[in-house]
Coordinates of C-alpha atoms and ligand atoms in Angstrom, one line a residue:
X1 CA -28.3 -16.4 4.5
X2 CA -27.6 -19.7 2.7
X3 CA -24.4 -21.5 3.4
X4 CA -23.2 -25.0 3.5
X5 CA -24.1 -25.7 7.1
X6 CA -22.5 -29.2 7.3
X7 CA -20.2 -30.1 10.1
X8 CA -17.0 -28.0 10.0
X9 CA -13.7 -29.3 11.3
X10 CA -12.7 -28.0 14.7
X11 CA -9.3 -26.3 14.7
X12 CA -7.9 -27.4 18.0
X13 CA -9.0 -31.0 18.1
X14 CA -9.0 -31.5 14.3
X15 CA -12.5 -33.0 14.6
X16 CA -15.6 -31.7 12.9
X17 CA -17.7 -29.1 14.7
X18 CA -21.1 -30.4 15.4
X19 CA -23.0 -27.5 16.7
X20 CA -24.3 -24.2 15.2
X21 CA -22.1 -22.4 17.7
X22 CA -19.0 -24.1 16.4
X23 CA -20.2 -23.4 12.9
X24 CA -20.6 -19.7 13.7
X25 CA -16.9 -19.6 14.3
X26 CA -16.3 -20.0 10.6
X27 CA -19.3 -18.2 9.4
X28 CA -20.1 -14.6 10.3
X29 CA -22.1 -13.1 7.5
X30 CA -22.5 -9.3 6.8
X31 CA -25.7 -7.2 7.0
X32 CA -25.9 -3.8 5.4
X33 CA -28.9 -3.1 7.6
X34 CA -26.9 -3.6 10.7
X35 CA -24.1 -1.5 9.2
X36 CA -26.4 1.4 8.8
X37 CA -27.0 1.8 12.6
X38 CA -25.0 4.5 14.3
X39 CA -24.6 4.2 18.1
X40 CA -23.1 6.4 20.7
X41 CA -20.6 3.7 21.8
X42 CA -17.2 5.1 22.6
X43 CA -14.4 4.1 20.1
X44 CA -11.4 2.7 21.9
X45 CA -7.9 2.9 20.5
X46 CA -5.8 -0.2 20.9
X47 CA -2.0 -0.3 20.7
X48 CA -1.5 -3.9 21.4
X49 CA -1.8 -5.7 18.0
X50 CA 0.5 -8.6 17.7
X51 CA 0.8 -11.9 15.8
X52 CA 0.5 -14.9 18.1
X53 CA 3.8 -16.8 18.5
X54 CA 2.5 -19.9 16.7
X55 CA 1.5 -17.9 13.6
X56 CA 4.7 -16.0 13.2
X57 CA 6.3 -18.8 11.1
X58 CA 3.2 -20.0 9.4
X59 CA 4.1 -18.3 6.1
X60 CA 7.8 -19.2 6.1
X61 CA 8.8 -20.2 2.6
X62 CA 5.4 -19.2 1.2
X63 CA 4.4 -16.4 -1.0
X64 CA 1.4 -14.0 -1.2
X65 CA -0.2 -11.7 -3.7
X66 CA -2.7 -9.0 -2.9
X67 CA -4.7 -7.5 -5.7
X68 CA -6.3 -4.2 -4.9
X69 CA -9.3 -2.6 -6.5
X70 CA -10.8 0.8 -5.8
X71 CA -9.7 3.9 -3.9
X72 CA -6.6 4.9 -2.0
X73 CA -8.1 3.8 1.3
X74 CA -8.1 0.3 -0.1
X75 CA -4.6 0.6 -1.4
X76 CA -3.5 1.6 2.0
X77 CA -5.5 -1.3 3.6
X78 CA -3.5 -3.6 1.3
X79 CA -0.3 -2.2 2.7
X80 CA -1.5 -3.2 6.2
X81 CA -2.6 -6.7 4.9
X82 CA 0.9 -7.1 3.4
X83 CA 2.5 -6.0 6.7
X84 CA 0.5 -8.6 8.6
X85 CA 1.3 -11.3 6.0
X86 CA 5.1 -10.5 6.1
X87 CA 5.0 -10.6 9.9
X88 CA 3.7 -14.1 9.5
X89 CA 6.7 -15.0 7.4
X90 CA 5.2 -14.7 3.9
X91 CA 7.0 -13.0 1.1
X92 CA 5.4 -11.0 -1.7
X93 CA 5.2 -12.2 -5.3
X94 CA 4.1 -10.2 -8.3
X95 CA 1.7 -12.7 -9.8
X96 CA -1.1 -15.0 -8.7
X97 CA 0.4 -18.1 -10.4
X98 CA 3.3 -18.4 -7.9
X99 CA 1.4 -17.4 -4.8
X100 CA 0.3 -19.6 -1.9
X101 CA -2.1 -17.0 -0.7
X102 CA -4.1 -14.7 -3.0
X103 CA -6.2 -11.9 -1.6
X104 CA -8.6 -9.7 -3.6
X105 CA -9.1 -6.4 -1.8
X106 CA -12.3 -5.3 -3.4
X107 CA -14.3 -2.1 -4.2
X108 CA -18.1 -1.8 -4.1
X109 CA -18.6 1.7 -5.2
X110 CA -20.1 0.9 -8.7
X111 CA -21.4 -2.2 -10.3
X112 CA -18.7 -2.4 -12.9
X113 CA -16.1 -2.5 -10.1
X114 CA -17.8 -5.5 -8.7
X115 CA -18.2 -7.2 -12.1
X116 CA -14.5 -6.9 -12.6
X117 CA -13.8 -8.8 -9.3
X118 CA -16.3 -11.5 -10.1
X119 CA -14.6 -12.0 -13.5
X120 CA -11.2 -12.3 -12.0
X121 CA -12.5 -14.7 -9.3
X122 CA -13.8 -16.8 -12.1
X123 CA -10.4 -17.0 -13.6
X124 CA -9.0 -18.2 -10.3
X125 CA -10.9 -21.4 -10.5
X126 CA -8.3 -23.0 -12.9
X127 CA -5.5 -22.0 -10.6
X128 CA -7.2 -23.4 -7.6
X129 CA -7.8 -26.7 -9.4
X130 CA -4.1 -26.9 -10.2
X131 CA -3.1 -26.0 -6.7
X132 CA -5.7 -27.1 -4.1
X133 CA -3.4 -25.8 -1.3
X134 CA -3.8 -22.2 -2.6
X135 CA -5.7 -20.0 -0.2
X136 CA -8.0 -17.6 -2.1
X137 CA -9.5 -14.8 0.0
X138 CA -11.8 -11.9 -0.7
X139 CA -11.8 -8.8 1.5
X140 CA -12.5 -5.1 1.2
X141 CA -15.9 -3.3 0.6
X142 CA -17.6 -6.1 -1.4
X143 CA -17.3 -8.5 1.4
X144 CA -19.4 -6.2 3.6
X145 CA -22.4 -6.9 1.3
X146 CA -24.6 -9.9 2.0
X147 CA -25.6 -10.1 -1.7
X148 CA -21.9 -10.6 -2.6
X149 CA -21.2 -13.1 0.1
X150 CA -24.3 -15.1 -1.0
X151 CA -23.1 -15.0 -4.6
X152 CA -19.7 -16.2 -3.7
X153 CA -21.1 -19.0 -1.5
X154 CA -23.3 -20.1 -4.4
X155 CA -21.1 -19.8 -7.4
X156 CA -17.5 -19.3 -6.4
X157 CA -16.6 -22.2 -4.2
X158 CA -12.9 -21.7 -5.1
X159 CA -12.9 -18.9 -2.5
X160 CA -11.6 -20.1 0.9
X161 CA -11.9 -17.0 3.0
X162 CA -14.0 -13.8 3.1
X163 CA -13.2 -11.1 5.7
X164 CA -14.6 -7.6 6.1
X165 CA -13.1 -4.1 6.3
X166 CA -13.3 -4.2 10.1
X167 CA -11.7 -7.6 10.4
X168 CA -8.2 -6.9 8.9
X169 CA -6.5 -7.3 12.3
X170 CA -8.0 -10.8 12.5
X171 CA -6.2 -12.0 9.4
X172 CA -3.7 -14.3 11.1
X173 CA -6.5 -16.2 12.8
X174 CA -8.7 -16.3 9.8
X175 CA -5.9 -17.4 7.5
X176 CA -5.1 -20.3 9.9
X177 CA -8.7 -21.2 10.0
X178 CA -8.9 -21.2 6.2
X179 CA -5.9 -23.5 6.0
X180 CA -7.4 -26.1 8.2
X181 CA -11.1 -25.8 7.3
X182 CA -12.8 -27.5 4.4
X183 CA -15.5 -24.9 4.5
X184 CA -15.3 -21.3 3.4
X185 CA -14.3 -19.1 6.3
X186 CA -16.4 -16.0 6.6
X187 CA -15.9 -13.3 9.1
X188 CA -17.5 -9.9 8.4
X189 CA -18.4 -7.6 11.2
X190 CA -21.1 -5.2 10.1
X191 CA -20.5 -3.0 13.0
X192 CA -17.3 -1.1 12.9
X193 CA -14.6 -2.1 15.4
X194 CA -12.3 0.0 17.5
X195 CA -9.2 1.7 16.1
X196 CA -6.1 -0.5 16.1
X197 CA -3.0 1.5 15.9
X198 CA 0.0 -0.6 15.6
X199 CA -0.7 -3.0 12.7
X200 CA 2.4 -3.5 10.6
X201 CA 2.5 -2.0 7.1
X202 CA 4.6 -2.6 4.0
X203 CA 4.4 0.6 2.1
X204 CA 4.6 0.7 -1.7
X205 CA 7.6 2.7 -2.6
X206 CA 9.6 5.1 -0.5
X207 CA 8.6 8.5 -2.0
X208 CA 4.9 9.0 -1.2
X209 CA 3.0 7.5 1.7
X210 CA -0.6 7.3 2.7
X211 CA -1.6 8.0 6.3
X212 CA -5.1 7.4 7.6
X213 CA -6.6 10.1 9.7
X214 CA -10.0 8.7 10.1
X215 CA -12.2 5.7 9.1
X216 CA -15.8 5.4 8.0
X217 CA -18.4 7.9 6.9
X218 CA -21.6 9.3 8.5
X219 CA -22.8 11.3 5.5
X220 CA -25.1 8.7 3.9
X221 CA -25.3 10.4 0.5
X222 CA -28.2 8.5 -1.0
X223 CA -26.2 6.9 -3.9
X224 CA -23.2 5.7 -1.8
X225 CA -22.5 2.4 -0.2
X226 CA -19.4 3.5 1.7
X227 CA -21.1 4.4 5.0
X228 CA -22.4 0.8 5.1
X229 CA -19.1 -0.9 4.0
X230 CA -16.8 1.3 6.1
X231 CA -18.9 2.0 9.3
X232 CA -19.2 5.1 11.3
X233 CA -16.7 8.0 11.5
X234 CA -13.8 7.3 13.8
X235 CA -10.9 9.7 14.0
X236 CA -7.4 8.6 14.9
X237 CA -5.9 10.5 17.8
X238 CA -3.9 13.5 16.6
X239 CA -0.8 12.4 18.4
X240 CA -0.9 9.1 16.6
X241 CA -1.3 10.7 13.2
X242 CA 1.5 13.2 13.9
X243 CA 3.8 10.5 15.2
X244 CA 3.3 8.5 12.1
X245 CA 3.9 11.5 9.8
X246 CA 7.1 12.4 11.8
X247 CA 8.3 8.9 11.5
X248 CA 7.7 8.9 7.7
X249 CA 9.6 12.2 7.5
X250 CA 12.5 10.6 9.3
X251 CA 12.5 7.8 6.9
X252 CA 12.9 10.2 4.0
X253 CA 9.4 10.2 2.4
X254 CA 8.8 13.3 0.4
X255 CA 5.0 13.4 0.2
X256 CA 2.2 12.4 2.6
X257 CA -1.4 11.9 1.5
X258 CA -3.8 12.1 4.5
X259 CA -6.7 9.8 4.0
X260 CA -10.3 9.7 5.1
X261 CA -13.7 9.2 3.4
X262 CA -14.6 12.6 4.6
X263 CA -11.4 14.3 6.1
X264 CA -13.3 17.5 6.9
X265 CA -15.3 15.6 9.6
X266 CA -12.0 14.7 11.3
X267 CA -12.3 15.1 15.1
X268 CA -16.1 15.5 15.2
X269 CA -16.2 12.2 17.1
X270 CA -13.8 13.3 19.8
X271 CA -15.7 13.6 23.1
X272 CA -12.8 15.1 25.2
X273 CA -11.7 18.0 23.0
X274 CA -12.7 20.4 20.2
X275 CA -10.2 19.5 17.5
X276 CA -10.8 19.6 13.8
X277 CA -9.1 18.9 10.5
X278 CA -7.8 22.5 10.4
X279 CA -6.1 22.0 13.8
X280 CA -4.5 18.8 12.6
X281 CA -3.2 20.3 9.4
X282 CA -1.8 23.3 11.3
X283 CA 0.3 20.9 13.3
X284 CA 1.3 18.6 10.5
X285 CA 2.5 21.5 8.3
X286 CA 5.2 22.1 10.8
X287 CA 6.7 18.7 10.3
X288 CA 9.7 18.7 8.0
X289 CA 8.2 16.9 5.0
X290 CA 8.1 18.6 1.6
X291 CA 4.5 18.0 0.6
X292 CA 1.2 17.3 2.4
X293 CA -2.0 16.4 0.5
X294 CA -5.4 15.1 1.7
X295 CA -8.4 13.3 0.3
X296 CA -11.4 13.3 0.2
X297 CA -13.1 16.5 1.2
X298 CA -16.8 17.0 1.7
X299 CA -17.9 20.6 0.9
X300 CA -20.3 20.7 3.8
X301 CA -17.7 20.4 6.5
X302 CA -15.0 22.5 4.8
X303 CA -14.7 25.3 7.3
X304 CA -13.1 28.7 7.4
X305 CA -10.4 27.7 9.8
X306 CA -9.2 25.0 7.4
X307 CA -9.1 27.5 4.6
X308 CA -7.0 29.8 6.8
X309 CA -4.6 27.0 7.6
X310 CA -4.3 26.0 3.9
X311 CA -3.5 29.7 3.2
X312 CA -0.3 29.3 5.2
X313 CA 0.9 27.0 2.3
X314 CA 4.5 25.8 3.0
X315 CA 4.2 22.1 2.6
X316 CA 0.4 22.2 2.2
X317 CA 0.0 22.0 -1.5
X318 CA -2.3 24.2 -3.7
X319 CA -4.5 21.3 -4.8
X320 CA -7.9 20.5 -3.3
X321 CA -10.1 17.6 -4.5
X322 CA -13.6 18.8 -3.7
X323 CA -16.3 16.4 -5.0
X324 CA -19.4 18.3 -6.1
X325 CA -21.4 15.4 -7.6
X326 CA -23.9 17.7 -9.3
X327 CA -24.4 21.4 -10.1
X328 CA -28.1 21.3 -9.5
X329 CA -29.4 22.1 -6.0
X330 CA -32.5 19.9 -6.7
X331 CA -30.3 16.9 -7.5
X332 CA -28.0 17.6 -4.6
X333 CA -31.0 17.5 -2.3
X334 CA -32.0 14.1 -3.6
X335 CA -28.4 13.0 -3.2
X336 CA -28.6 14.2 0.5
X337 CA -25.4 16.1 0.0
X338 CA -26.5 18.7 2.5
X339 CA -25.3 21.8 0.4
X340 CA -26.7 23.7 -2.5
X341 CA -25.0 24.9 -5.7
X342 CA -24.7 28.4 -4.2
X343 CA -23.1 27.1 -1.0
X344 CA -20.6 25.1 -3.0
X345 CA -19.8 28.1 -5.3
X346 CA -19.4 30.3 -2.2
X347 CA -17.0 27.8 -0.7
X348 CA -14.9 27.8 -3.9
X349 CA -14.9 31.6 -3.9
X350 CA -13.6 31.7 -0.3
X351 CA -10.9 29.2 -1.1
X352 CA -9.8 31.1 -4.2
X353 CA -9.7 34.3 -2.3
X354 CA -7.2 32.9 0.1
X355 CA -5.3 30.6 -2.4
X356 CA -5.7 32.3 -5.8
X357 CA -3.6 29.8 -7.7
X358 CA -5.4 26.8 -6.2
X359 CA -6.1 23.8 -8.5
X360 CA -9.5 22.3 -7.9
X361 CA -10.5 18.8 -9.0
X362 CA -13.8 17.0 -8.4
X363 CA -16.1 14.0 -8.7
X364 CA -19.3 14.2 -10.7
X365 CA -22.1 11.7 -11.2
X366 CA -24.4 12.0 -14.2
X367 CA -27.7 10.4 -14.7
X368 CA -28.8 10.3 -11.0
X369 CA -32.5 9.2 -10.8
X370 CA -34.7 12.0 -12.1
X371 CA -31.9 14.2 -13.4
X372 CA -33.5 16.4 -16.1
X373 CA -31.7 18.0 -19.1
X374 CA -31.9 21.3 -17.4
X375 CA -30.4 19.9 -14.2
X376 CA -27.5 18.4 -16.1
X377 CA -26.9 21.7 -17.9
X378 CA -26.5 23.2 -14.4
X379 CA -23.7 20.7 -13.8
X380 CA -22.0 21.9 -17.0
X381 CA -22.4 25.6 -16.0
X382 CA -20.9 24.9 -12.6
X383 CA -18.0 23.1 -14.1
X384 CA -17.3 26.2 -16.3
X385 CA -17.8 28.5 -13.4
X386 CA -15.4 26.7 -11.0
X387 CA -12.9 25.9 -13.7
X388 CA -11.7 22.4 -12.6
X389 CA -8.3 21.3 -13.8
X390 CA -9.7 17.7 -14.0
X391 CA -12.4 15.5 -12.6
X392 CA -13.5 11.9 -12.1
X393 CA -16.8 11.5 -13.8
X394 CA -19.3 8.6 -13.4
X395 CA -22.6 7.4 -14.6
X396 CA -24.8 6.7 -11.7
X397 CA -24.8 3.1 -10.6
X398 CA -27.6 1.8 -8.3
X399 CA -26.2 0.2 -5.1
X400 CA -28.6 -2.2 -3.5
X401 CA -29.5 -1.2 0.1
X402 CA -28.9 2.6 -0.5
X403 CA -31.9 5.0 -0.7
X404 CA -31.3 6.0 -4.3
X405 CA -31.5 2.4 -5.4
X406 CA -35.3 2.5 -4.9
X407 CA -35.8 5.9 -6.6
X408 CA -37.3 5.7 -10.0
X409 CA -34.3 5.6 -12.4
X410 CA -36.0 7.3 -15.4
X411 CA -32.9 8.5 -17.4
X412 CA -32.3 6.2 -20.4
X413 CA -28.8 4.8 -20.5
X414 CA -28.2 6.4 -23.9
X415 CA -28.9 9.8 -22.4
X416 CA -26.6 9.1 -19.4
X417 CA -23.8 8.1 -21.8
X418 CA -24.4 11.3 -23.9
X419 CA -24.2 13.4 -20.7
X420 CA -21.0 11.8 -19.6
X421 CA -19.5 12.4 -23.1
X422 CA -20.5 16.1 -23.1
X423 CA -19.2 16.6 -19.5
X424 CA -15.9 14.9 -20.4
X425 CA -15.5 17.1 -23.5
X426 CA -16.1 20.2 -21.5
X427 CA -13.6 19.1 -18.8
X428 CA -11.0 18.3 -21.5
X429 CA -11.5 21.8 -23.0
X430 CA -11.1 23.5 -19.6
X431 CA -8.2 21.1 -18.6
X432 CA -6.2 22.3 -21.6
X433 CA -7.0 26.0 -21.0
X434 CA -5.8 25.6 -17.4
X435 CA -2.5 24.0 -18.6
X436 CA -1.7 26.5 -21.4
X437 CA -0.4 29.2 -19.1
X438 CA 2.2 26.7 -17.8
X439 CA 4.0 26.8 -21.3
X440 CA 7.6 27.9 -20.7
X441 CA 7.1 28.1 -17.0
X442 CA 9.5 26.3 -14.6
X443 CA 7.7 24.0 -12.2
X444 CA 8.8 22.0 -9.1
X445 CA 8.4 18.3 -9.9
X446 CA 8.7 15.4 -7.4
X447 CA 10.2 12.7 -9.6
X448 CA 8.3 9.4 -9.0
X449 CA 9.8 7.0 -11.5
X450 CA 10.0 6.1 -15.2
X451 CA 7.1 7.0 -17.4
X452 CA 4.6 4.1 -17.9
X453 CA 5.0 4.1 -21.7
X454 CA 8.6 5.0 -22.1
X455 CA 11.3 3.9 -19.6
X456 CA 13.7 6.5 -21.2
X457 CA 11.4 9.3 -19.8
X458 CA 10.9 10.3 -16.2
X459 CA 7.5 11.0 -14.7
X460 CA 6.7 13.2 -11.7
X461 CA 4.1 15.5 -10.3
X462 CA 3.8 19.2 -9.5
X463 CA 2.5 20.4 -6.2
X464 CA -0.9 20.7 -8.0
X465 CA -0.7 17.1 -8.9
X466 CA -0.1 17.6 -12.6
X467 CA 1.8 14.8 -14.4
X468 CA 5.1 16.0 -16.0
X469 CA 7.3 14.0 -18.3
X470 CA 10.9 14.9 -19.0
X471 CA 14.2 13.3 -19.9
X472 CA 16.6 13.0 -17.0
X473 CA 18.9 10.8 -15.1
X474 CA 17.4 7.9 -13.1
X475 CA 19.2 9.1 -10.0
X476 CA 16.6 11.9 -9.9
X477 CA 13.9 9.4 -8.9
X478 CA 12.7 10.3 -5.4
X479 CA 14.2 13.8 -5.8
X480 CA 12.7 17.2 -6.6
X481 CA 13.6 18.9 -9.9
X482 CA 12.9 22.2 -11.6
X483 CA 11.5 21.4 -15.0
X484 CA 10.7 23.9 -17.8
X485 CA 7.5 23.1 -19.5
X486 CA 8.0 22.9 -23.3
X487 CA 4.8 21.2 -24.4
X488 CA 1.3 21.4 -22.9
X489 CA -1.3 18.6 -23.4
X490 CA -4.8 18.3 -21.9
X491 CA -3.8 15.9 -19.1
X492 CA 0.0 15.9 -19.2
X493 CA 2.9 18.4 -19.4
X494 CA 6.2 17.7 -21.1
X495 CA 9.4 19.6 -20.2
X496 CA 13.1 19.7 -19.8
X497 CA 15.1 19.6 -16.6
X498 CA 16.6 22.9 -15.4
X499 CA 18.0 21.9 -12.0
X500 CA 17.9 19.2 -9.5
X501 CA 16.7 20.6 -6.1
X502 CA 18.4 19.4 -2.9
X503 CA 15.9 18.9 -0.1
Ligands
5AD601 N1 -22.7 5.5 -8.7 C1 -21.8 6.3 -9.4 N2 -20.8 6.9 -8.8 C2 -20.7 6.8 -7.5 N3 -19.8 7.4 -6.6 C3 -20.1 6.9 -5.4 N4 -21.2 6.1 -5.4 C4 -21.6 6.1 -6.7 C5 -22.6 5.4 -7.4 N5 -23.5 4.7 -6.8 C6 -18.7 8.3 -7.0 C7 -18.8 9.6 -6.3 C8 -17.7 9.6 -5.3 C9 -16.7 8.7 -6.0 C10 -15.7 8.1 -5.1 O1 -17.5 7.7 -6.6 O2 -18.6 10.6 -7.3 O3 -17.2 10.9 -5.0
SF4_602 FE1 -12.9 2.7 -1.6 FE2 -15.4 3.3 -1.6 FE3 -14.5 1.6 -3.3 FE4 -14.6 1.0 -0.7 S1 -16.3 1.4 -2.1 S2 -12.9 0.6 -2.1 S3 -14.1 2.9 0.2 S4 -14.0 3.7 -3.3

């Protein structure tokens, strides 16, 4: 690890730190190798997070801006980061130019996600030159990679602070260090920490809310960096999750998205009880909140009890995001997904038997090392067979430190692009076929806001997560409406309002 190991100013005395120990206070680098280890240590749950008195006013009169990249887990982490900053007196601002603190909450899942962050960090240099008091921080998944931290140290000296996904609760201390230190402050714990329950959150909007049910991932699919950046699986206690959902219901939220990297492994880490995701959903469905969703599922842990509970419906919506990644058993084996094509199709059959109108969506990677034309054709045939309403599709991106990164990547990029194109064409064809029966049907829409492209039009989603546009009064935002579908497109539906629903 290379860093500027000159003397660092000591916070308390205002003097420079002279020893390596002092320096270590400001410089705790990540290690993917450490992050890979899985121990038996018990995970403790803490309920005593607070902001020290002397830091509660530190942000008074100052503004912050958090820019989030990546998945919903990151979006939700940014809500916690905002909560902490506001508890320190900061107020949010919509642009980086007016901010005193700018944090980039980053995603490491694919190389292009990282390139985007480095590009934006580059742009921040000018801003930092104009305002040397600006604190620029990098957090999220990229900060867990030593390669990234090294690159920032070498080429992005405009960065003041780097902290990891397990260090969010340390933000007040780290921010104060960054304000008073001339050196870059780096604190990234490679080993996951305990669960900290009561961190403040500033949620975006008051219609839909994210709720974490677990952190981390133990699956170690060979292409994926998440088990390294997010640590081992740790489930929140059911009573804490349920209390949070109840509280959100009381506040009037209409939809909850339960979050975890692998929600189907929920509870597997509890040592004192047998309690799984099906059990949790069976309790949450009794809470008076109109819609409950969850993401992301791993097919391997999707058990019969969960299917049975989903079959009770009510506020459990008929949409399951079930990443398949590939339709070839051979490729799935190399990805270490721990299921075969047949097992996946059997799971889909079981789900459809209990919920015949279920909408399935998925994630697919094309061009995994060694993927042959025939194996790719198996992905296409699985897509036809399942009949996904939509999918996120990706070209495989090698992630340093993961097992797939050292497999021979023998699929030419042109072939990968061609495969992605063919897959997306097929998904579009099926997507339209799936939507056509909705023509002239009346669907229940949760109205989320104005359409992105036309403020005269309202946008909302069905229980199955389909985007619906229609003309209606702005007072409908945050409400449910019955909308008759008049025009069906591949990825969107257009309709006219029939009635507003009182909930
Ligand atoms: N390359 C391409 N796609 C990836 N994903 C995860 N890791 C990689 C990678 N190295 C995709 C998977 C996952 C989704 C969140 O991102 O499809 O389900
Ligand atoms: Fe989310 Fe995974 Fe990206 Fe991290 S790497 S932000 S967990 S998608």
